[in-house]
């Protein structure tokens, strides 16, 4: 299609806001002030994507109003069953209006009409005036408005690409002859979301068939006598309801609004207003994307006081005559937001580049109770990067930068000068992500000794669901925007290196980092005390810094030849499985293509006449679908096997050798302390937590993790059923406690209780169901969820859960108690006081509230398990250091620790590791630790 001279985009604000809300519902974006901005963020991204990629010449955004429409008048129950609007959407709508107005885009709305009607009206009028019109909405009902030069533009979502539907695509999608028949289909089948009743018993397929035969709802009703059975009865009885439903589903294209193309013309954003809004909403990345890196350095000027008035509602954009007006003011607090920068704050930043100056600095550092420091390096990988400089601060707005030569010997000489202050255990060392700095300095023979105060970890404990970067914290707590790294080294493929940056520029950047971090420490430290987080911070997260630093520096040896052999084997197995699939399908096809695979499964082989389709119209071919089909046909089982083989080969077997460090020939995973809100450690490069262990082929990858040499073996120590034991301890359920104390198999004991049979009569199916229930209850599983996992009817799943709570009443009491506590406090705590905040625990939206309730049940259990293994790691590491053992702790995965163990120390390590793991945190039940050794991880485990 050639580029049109006039290209109009009409956005359905409410549909896009709701879509963004659900996209971020399980991973909300919470600002430092506690505002959930997920729906606003998602909408803003969609708007920017349209402006940058589609480049419309004209654009408008349509909103609903609170006033009833003609549909409510015609049918009182219209949309009546909808859940109350989620809180973040209520807050988000006026913010979205502000964003739209900040782009100088008109907000379109009119009492008595929905956004659908305004879009339908403007689309029709615009097409008549020579526009190419795109109605941007995920709502399929807009298909009725598609015509020549008017298209339905369905935005990308959850991995699905953008869809643009013209007349032919709508006709094919709905299997109809004219787009107007979309209204008839909707009238017959109804719409549960909007509470449009339709005709009972008529679903999408029946509706399509009836419209193909009769052409319209009215003609169907007129010829109802030609129908048979229950369908005839329903059409006769509910015919008037079908016609009403069609009317309710009809988009009104005659809304009394003037179409003024000049007002819809896109002229670009109002930068000052948008920057202020993005600062208030903490949309740092969006701000950079739109206005470039220099935007971060600018001070946003507040508008004149007379224009900065607060707004309590939406701005009306229509006069009495219905004409459109464009709002030009951003209202509320956002318009007044200012961030300080290095250019607006008086500071005293100094470069320390002579021996005399270094000696003076070291003296003053040595007499401090605490100082903040930061390392500047050539990269972000502490194993591969070299040091460029050090910065220090011990007074607010005063800092010092020490450049370090590139020559390794000269660098070591200068760093050795600072060893006494780094190793002084009287002085607290403050930093942001101190693990990185500890690892970098250790490569130069400098040991950094505590006490420590890591601002990233402090904020992680205070606000576990938020981001913890220094830039975010500076803006949130100090109203200050630091110099962005991109201002020094650029970004993307042209990004440079810190070692090439001029001394003056890097000096200011590095000194600012140390100064800002020290200021953050003074703010965050009292909050840690107020929130009673000292024990978690001082006894777990902070001591763990040195543990993880040592583990990461040690790394693990990988058997590359074994991986190459396994890669060849996986390739052979993939080809064999592929041939079986093609044989069962009767033809060859692209197995990786969901479109082609869906056609083979559901059109060629007809495995499921009720096969579901995705929003793009393709058949769903995900893992859950294939698992169910695997019971019917071998091809589904083979496709699952093929996918597993392909993933193992590409994600792990072929990828692991590329992660080996050229410096020591080992793989050094990075452990992330401040990512998982539950307190669990995560890891990257490689992600050890995701290495498959449930299948034999997945477990085989562990064979490639080997000891450093023939004098060592790997030792594995794994907590047994730790989360169930913590649940027993927290709930104080006597039945569970007794089973663990007597060493019974907990799943057999549970099955015996809920199925009311003797333990010896429990079969494998009963135990499987009890095991799934045991672990599911920890995650607040519903009857529907349990039925899905066990592939049983929902009623049977509900009976299992009811029986579980009958036999383990203390578990039910604990779950109810913790949810009630969360409703009152808005957070839950682990045994040692780690908090998980649950901002949606009192939401009127049942989906959001249910998710929060499940987190309320699980977070104390999973978090306590995390605290326990961290304490065990700290105690084991301390003991091993004290004893100066040759062995090293090298990996932590879920509830398992792996040690590169000198053969002479094996029995001692087994004894002490078991002791430290069992004694890490006292519970009401005994802890069990599985121990094993081997010449690789698979054999050890």
Short mmCIF file of C-alpha atoms in Angstrom, two decimals, residues 687-887:
data_model
loop_
_atom_site.label_atom_id
_atom_site.label_comp_id
_atom_site.label_asym_id
_atom_site.label_seq_id
_atom_site.Cartn_x
_atom_site.Cartn_y
_atom_site.Cartn_z
CA UNK A 687 20.44 -19.11 34.66
CA UNK A 688 21.06 -22.14 36.88
CA UNK A 689 17.56 -22.05 38.35
CA UNK A 690 16.05 -22.91 34.94
CA UNK A 691 18.19 -25.91 34.03
CA UNK A 692 15.55 -28.65 33.52
CA UNK A 693 15.54 -31.45 36.09
CA UNK A 694 12.13 -33.08 35.64
CA UNK A 695 13.09 -35.15 32.61
CA UNK A 696 15.97 -37.53 32.09
CA UNK A 697 17.21 -35.58 29.06
CA UNK A 698 17.15 -32.33 31.04
CA UNK A 699 18.96 -33.80 34.02
CA UNK A 700 21.68 -35.00 31.66
CA UNK A 701 22.95 -31.40 31.36
CA UNK A 702 24.16 -31.61 34.95
CA UNK A 703 26.67 -34.23 33.82
CA UNK A 704 28.68 -31.41 32.20
CA UNK A 705 29.26 -29.61 35.54
CA UNK A 706 32.46 -31.19 36.92
CA UNK A 707 35.09 -30.64 39.67
CA UNK A 708 38.15 -28.46 39.01
CA UNK A 709 40.52 -31.47 38.81
CA UNK A 710 40.93 -35.15 39.66
CA UNK A 711 41.71 -34.32 43.31
CA UNK A 712 38.20 -32.97 43.76
CA UNK A 713 34.61 -34.27 43.58
CA UNK A 714 31.32 -32.43 43.59
CA UNK A 715 29.23 -32.63 46.75
CA UNK A 716 25.51 -31.87 46.66
CA UNK A 717 23.49 -30.93 49.76
CA UNK A 718 19.75 -30.53 49.23
CA UNK A 719 16.97 -29.62 51.66
CA UNK A 720 14.13 -32.15 51.54
CA UNK A 721 10.58 -30.80 51.21
CA UNK A 722 11.62 -27.60 52.93
CA UNK A 723 8.53 -25.55 52.06
CA UNK A 724 6.15 -28.23 53.36
CA UNK A 725 8.12 -28.40 56.59
CA UNK A 726 7.92 -24.62 56.95
CA UNK A 727 4.14 -24.77 56.32
CA UNK A 728 3.84 -27.40 59.05
CA UNK A 729 5.87 -25.23 61.41
CA UNK A 730 4.00 -21.99 60.66
CA UNK A 731 0.54 -23.56 60.80
CA UNK A 732 1.42 -25.80 63.77
CA UNK A 733 -0.75 -28.53 62.26
CA UNK A 734 -0.29 -31.52 64.58
CA UNK A 735 -0.90 -34.13 61.86
CA UNK A 736 1.76 -32.71 59.55
CA UNK A 737 4.20 -32.13 62.40
CA UNK A 738 3.79 -35.71 63.62
CA UNK A 739 4.35 -37.11 60.10
CA UNK A 740 7.61 -35.20 59.74
CA UNK A 741 8.80 -36.01 63.26
CA UNK A 742 8.21 -39.73 62.68
CA UNK A 743 9.96 -39.60 59.31
CA UNK A 744 6.87 -40.66 57.39
CA UNK A 745 6.47 -40.02 53.67
CA UNK A 746 4.41 -36.82 53.84
CA UNK A 747 2.61 -37.40 50.55
CA UNK A 748 1.55 -40.91 51.54
CA UNK A 749 0.45 -39.63 54.95
CA UNK A 750 -1.56 -36.87 53.27
CA UNK A 751 -3.17 -39.29 50.81
CA UNK A 752 -4.07 -41.62 53.67
CA UNK A 753 -5.88 -38.76 55.42
CA UNK A 754 -7.76 -37.18 52.53
CA UNK A 755 -8.77 -40.47 50.84
CA UNK A 756 -9.46 -42.11 54.23
CA UNK A 757 -7.47 -45.30 53.64
CA UNK A 758 -4.66 -46.96 55.58
CA UNK A 759 -1.15 -45.81 54.57
CA UNK A 760 -0.38 -49.21 53.07
CA UNK A 761 -3.48 -48.93 50.87
CA UNK A 762 -2.36 -45.65 49.26
CA UNK A 763 -1.67 -46.30 45.59
CA UNK A 764 0.54 -44.27 43.24
CA UNK A 765 -2.39 -42.25 41.86
CA UNK A 766 -3.54 -41.26 45.36
CA UNK A 767 -0.01 -40.25 46.31
CA UNK A 768 0.36 -38.23 43.09
CA UNK A 769 -2.83 -36.30 43.83
CA UNK A 770 -1.83 -35.74 47.46
CA UNK A 771 1.62 -34.52 46.43
CA UNK A 772 0.14 -32.04 43.98
CA UNK A 773 -2.32 -30.87 46.66
CA UNK A 774 0.48 -30.51 49.24
CA UNK A 775 2.56 -28.22 47.07
CA UNK A 776 -0.46 -26.53 45.50
CA UNK A 777 -1.93 -25.52 48.85
CA UNK A 778 1.30 -23.61 49.58
CA UNK A 779 0.60 -21.52 46.50
CA UNK A 780 -3.08 -21.00 47.37
CA UNK A 781 -4.23 -23.26 44.54
CA UNK A 782 -7.90 -23.16 43.49
CA UNK A 783 -10.09 -26.13 42.53
CA UNK A 784 -9.72 -25.04 38.90
CA UNK A 785 -5.92 -24.91 39.20
CA UNK A 786 -5.76 -28.32 40.88
CA UNK A 787 -8.08 -29.82 38.27
CA UNK A 788 -5.79 -28.51 35.51
CA UNK A 789 -2.65 -29.92 37.12
CA UNK A 790 -4.14 -33.33 37.80
CA UNK A 791 -6.34 -33.44 34.67
CA UNK A 792 -9.40 -34.28 36.78
CA UNK A 793 -12.90 -32.72 36.94
CA UNK A 794 -13.14 -29.51 38.93
CA UNK A 795 -15.64 -31.09 41.33
CA UNK A 796 -13.14 -33.84 42.23
CA UNK A 797 -10.43 -31.23 42.73
CA UNK A 798 -12.72 -29.24 45.02
CA UNK A 799 -13.46 -32.40 47.01
CA UNK A 800 -9.72 -33.06 47.43
CA UNK A 801 -9.12 -29.52 48.70
CA UNK A 802 -12.12 -29.73 51.06
CA UNK A 803 -10.88 -33.08 52.38
CA UNK A 804 -7.38 -31.62 52.79
CA UNK A 805 -8.63 -28.75 54.93
CA UNK A 806 -10.84 -31.10 56.95
CA UNK A 807 -7.87 -33.32 57.79
CA UNK A 808 -5.41 -30.44 58.22
CA UNK A 809 -7.58 -27.76 59.84
CA UNK A 810 -4.64 -25.82 61.26
CA UNK A 811 -3.36 -25.24 57.72
CA UNK A 812 -6.71 -23.67 56.80
CA UNK A 813 -6.68 -21.55 59.96
CA UNK A 814 -3.15 -20.37 59.18
CA UNK A 815 -4.08 -19.44 55.60
CA UNK A 816 -7.12 -17.47 56.78
CA UNK A 817 -5.05 -15.78 59.49
CA UNK A 818 -2.25 -14.70 57.16
CA UNK A 819 -4.71 -13.29 54.61
CA UNK A 820 -6.50 -11.30 57.31
CA UNK A 821 -3.18 -10.01 58.62
CA UNK A 822 -2.23 -8.96 55.10
CA UNK A 823 -5.53 -7.12 54.65
CA UNK A 824 -4.81 -5.13 57.79
CA UNK A 825 -1.06 -4.50 57.31
CA UNK A 826 -0.82 -4.64 53.49
CA UNK A 827 2.19 -6.94 53.82
CA UNK A 828 3.20 -10.39 55.09
CA UNK A 829 6.44 -11.45 56.78
CA UNK A 830 8.75 -14.43 56.85
CA UNK A 831 9.80 -16.05 60.11
CA UNK A 832 12.72 -13.62 60.37
CA UNK A 833 10.77 -10.54 59.29
CA UNK A 834 11.36 -10.23 55.53
CA UNK A 835 8.37 -8.34 54.13
CA UNK A 836 6.36 -8.79 50.94
CA UNK A 837 3.99 -5.91 50.24
CA UNK A 838 0.55 -6.75 48.80
CA UNK A 839 -1.01 -3.55 47.55
CA UNK A 840 -3.98 -5.32 45.93
CA UNK A 841 -4.96 -7.40 48.97
CA UNK A 842 -8.09 -5.27 49.53
CA UNK A 843 -8.85 -4.65 45.86
CA UNK A 844 -12.49 -4.81 44.83
CA UNK A 845 -11.34 -6.57 41.66
CA UNK A 846 -11.59 -10.29 42.41
CA UNK A 847 -8.75 -11.26 40.05
CA UNK A 848 -6.27 -8.83 41.54
CA UNK A 849 -7.34 -9.62 45.08
CA UNK A 850 -7.08 -13.38 44.47
CA UNK A 851 -3.55 -13.03 43.15
CA UNK A 852 -2.57 -11.00 46.23
CA UNK A 853 -4.15 -13.58 48.55
CA UNK A 854 -2.17 -16.40 46.95
CA UNK A 855 1.00 -14.36 47.44
CA UNK A 856 0.02 -13.76 51.07
CA UNK A 857 -0.08 -17.51 51.65
CA UNK A 858 3.08 -18.37 49.73
CA UNK A 859 5.43 -15.46 50.43
CA UNK A 860 6.09 -16.25 54.14
CA UNK A 861 6.81 -19.87 53.24
CA UNK A 862 8.97 -19.33 50.17
CA UNK A 863 10.66 -16.35 51.80
CA UNK A 864 11.47 -18.29 54.95
CA UNK A 865 12.96 -21.08 52.80
CA UNK A 866 15.10 -18.44 51.09
CA UNK A 867 16.23 -17.01 54.43
CA UNK A 868 17.08 -20.48 55.68
CA UNK A 869 19.38 -21.49 52.84
CA UNK A 870 21.03 -18.06 52.88
CA UNK A 871 21.81 -18.44 56.60
CA UNK A 872 23.19 -21.92 55.93
CA UNK A 873 25.41 -20.54 53.15
CA UNK A 874 26.75 -17.78 55.42
CA UNK A 875 27.52 -20.16 58.29
CA UNK A 876 29.13 -22.76 56.02
CA UNK A 877 31.21 -20.12 54.21
CA UNK A 878 32.38 -18.60 57.51
CA UNK A 879 33.42 -22.01 58.84
CA UNK A 880 35.22 -23.00 55.62
CA UNK A 881 37.16 -19.71 55.62
CA UNK A 882 38.09 -20.11 59.27
CA UNK A 883 39.31 -23.67 58.70
CA UNK A 884 41.14 -22.61 55.49
CA UNK A 885 39.77 -25.58 53.59
CA UNK A 886 40.78 -26.45 50.05
CA UNK A 887 37.12 -27.00 49.10
#
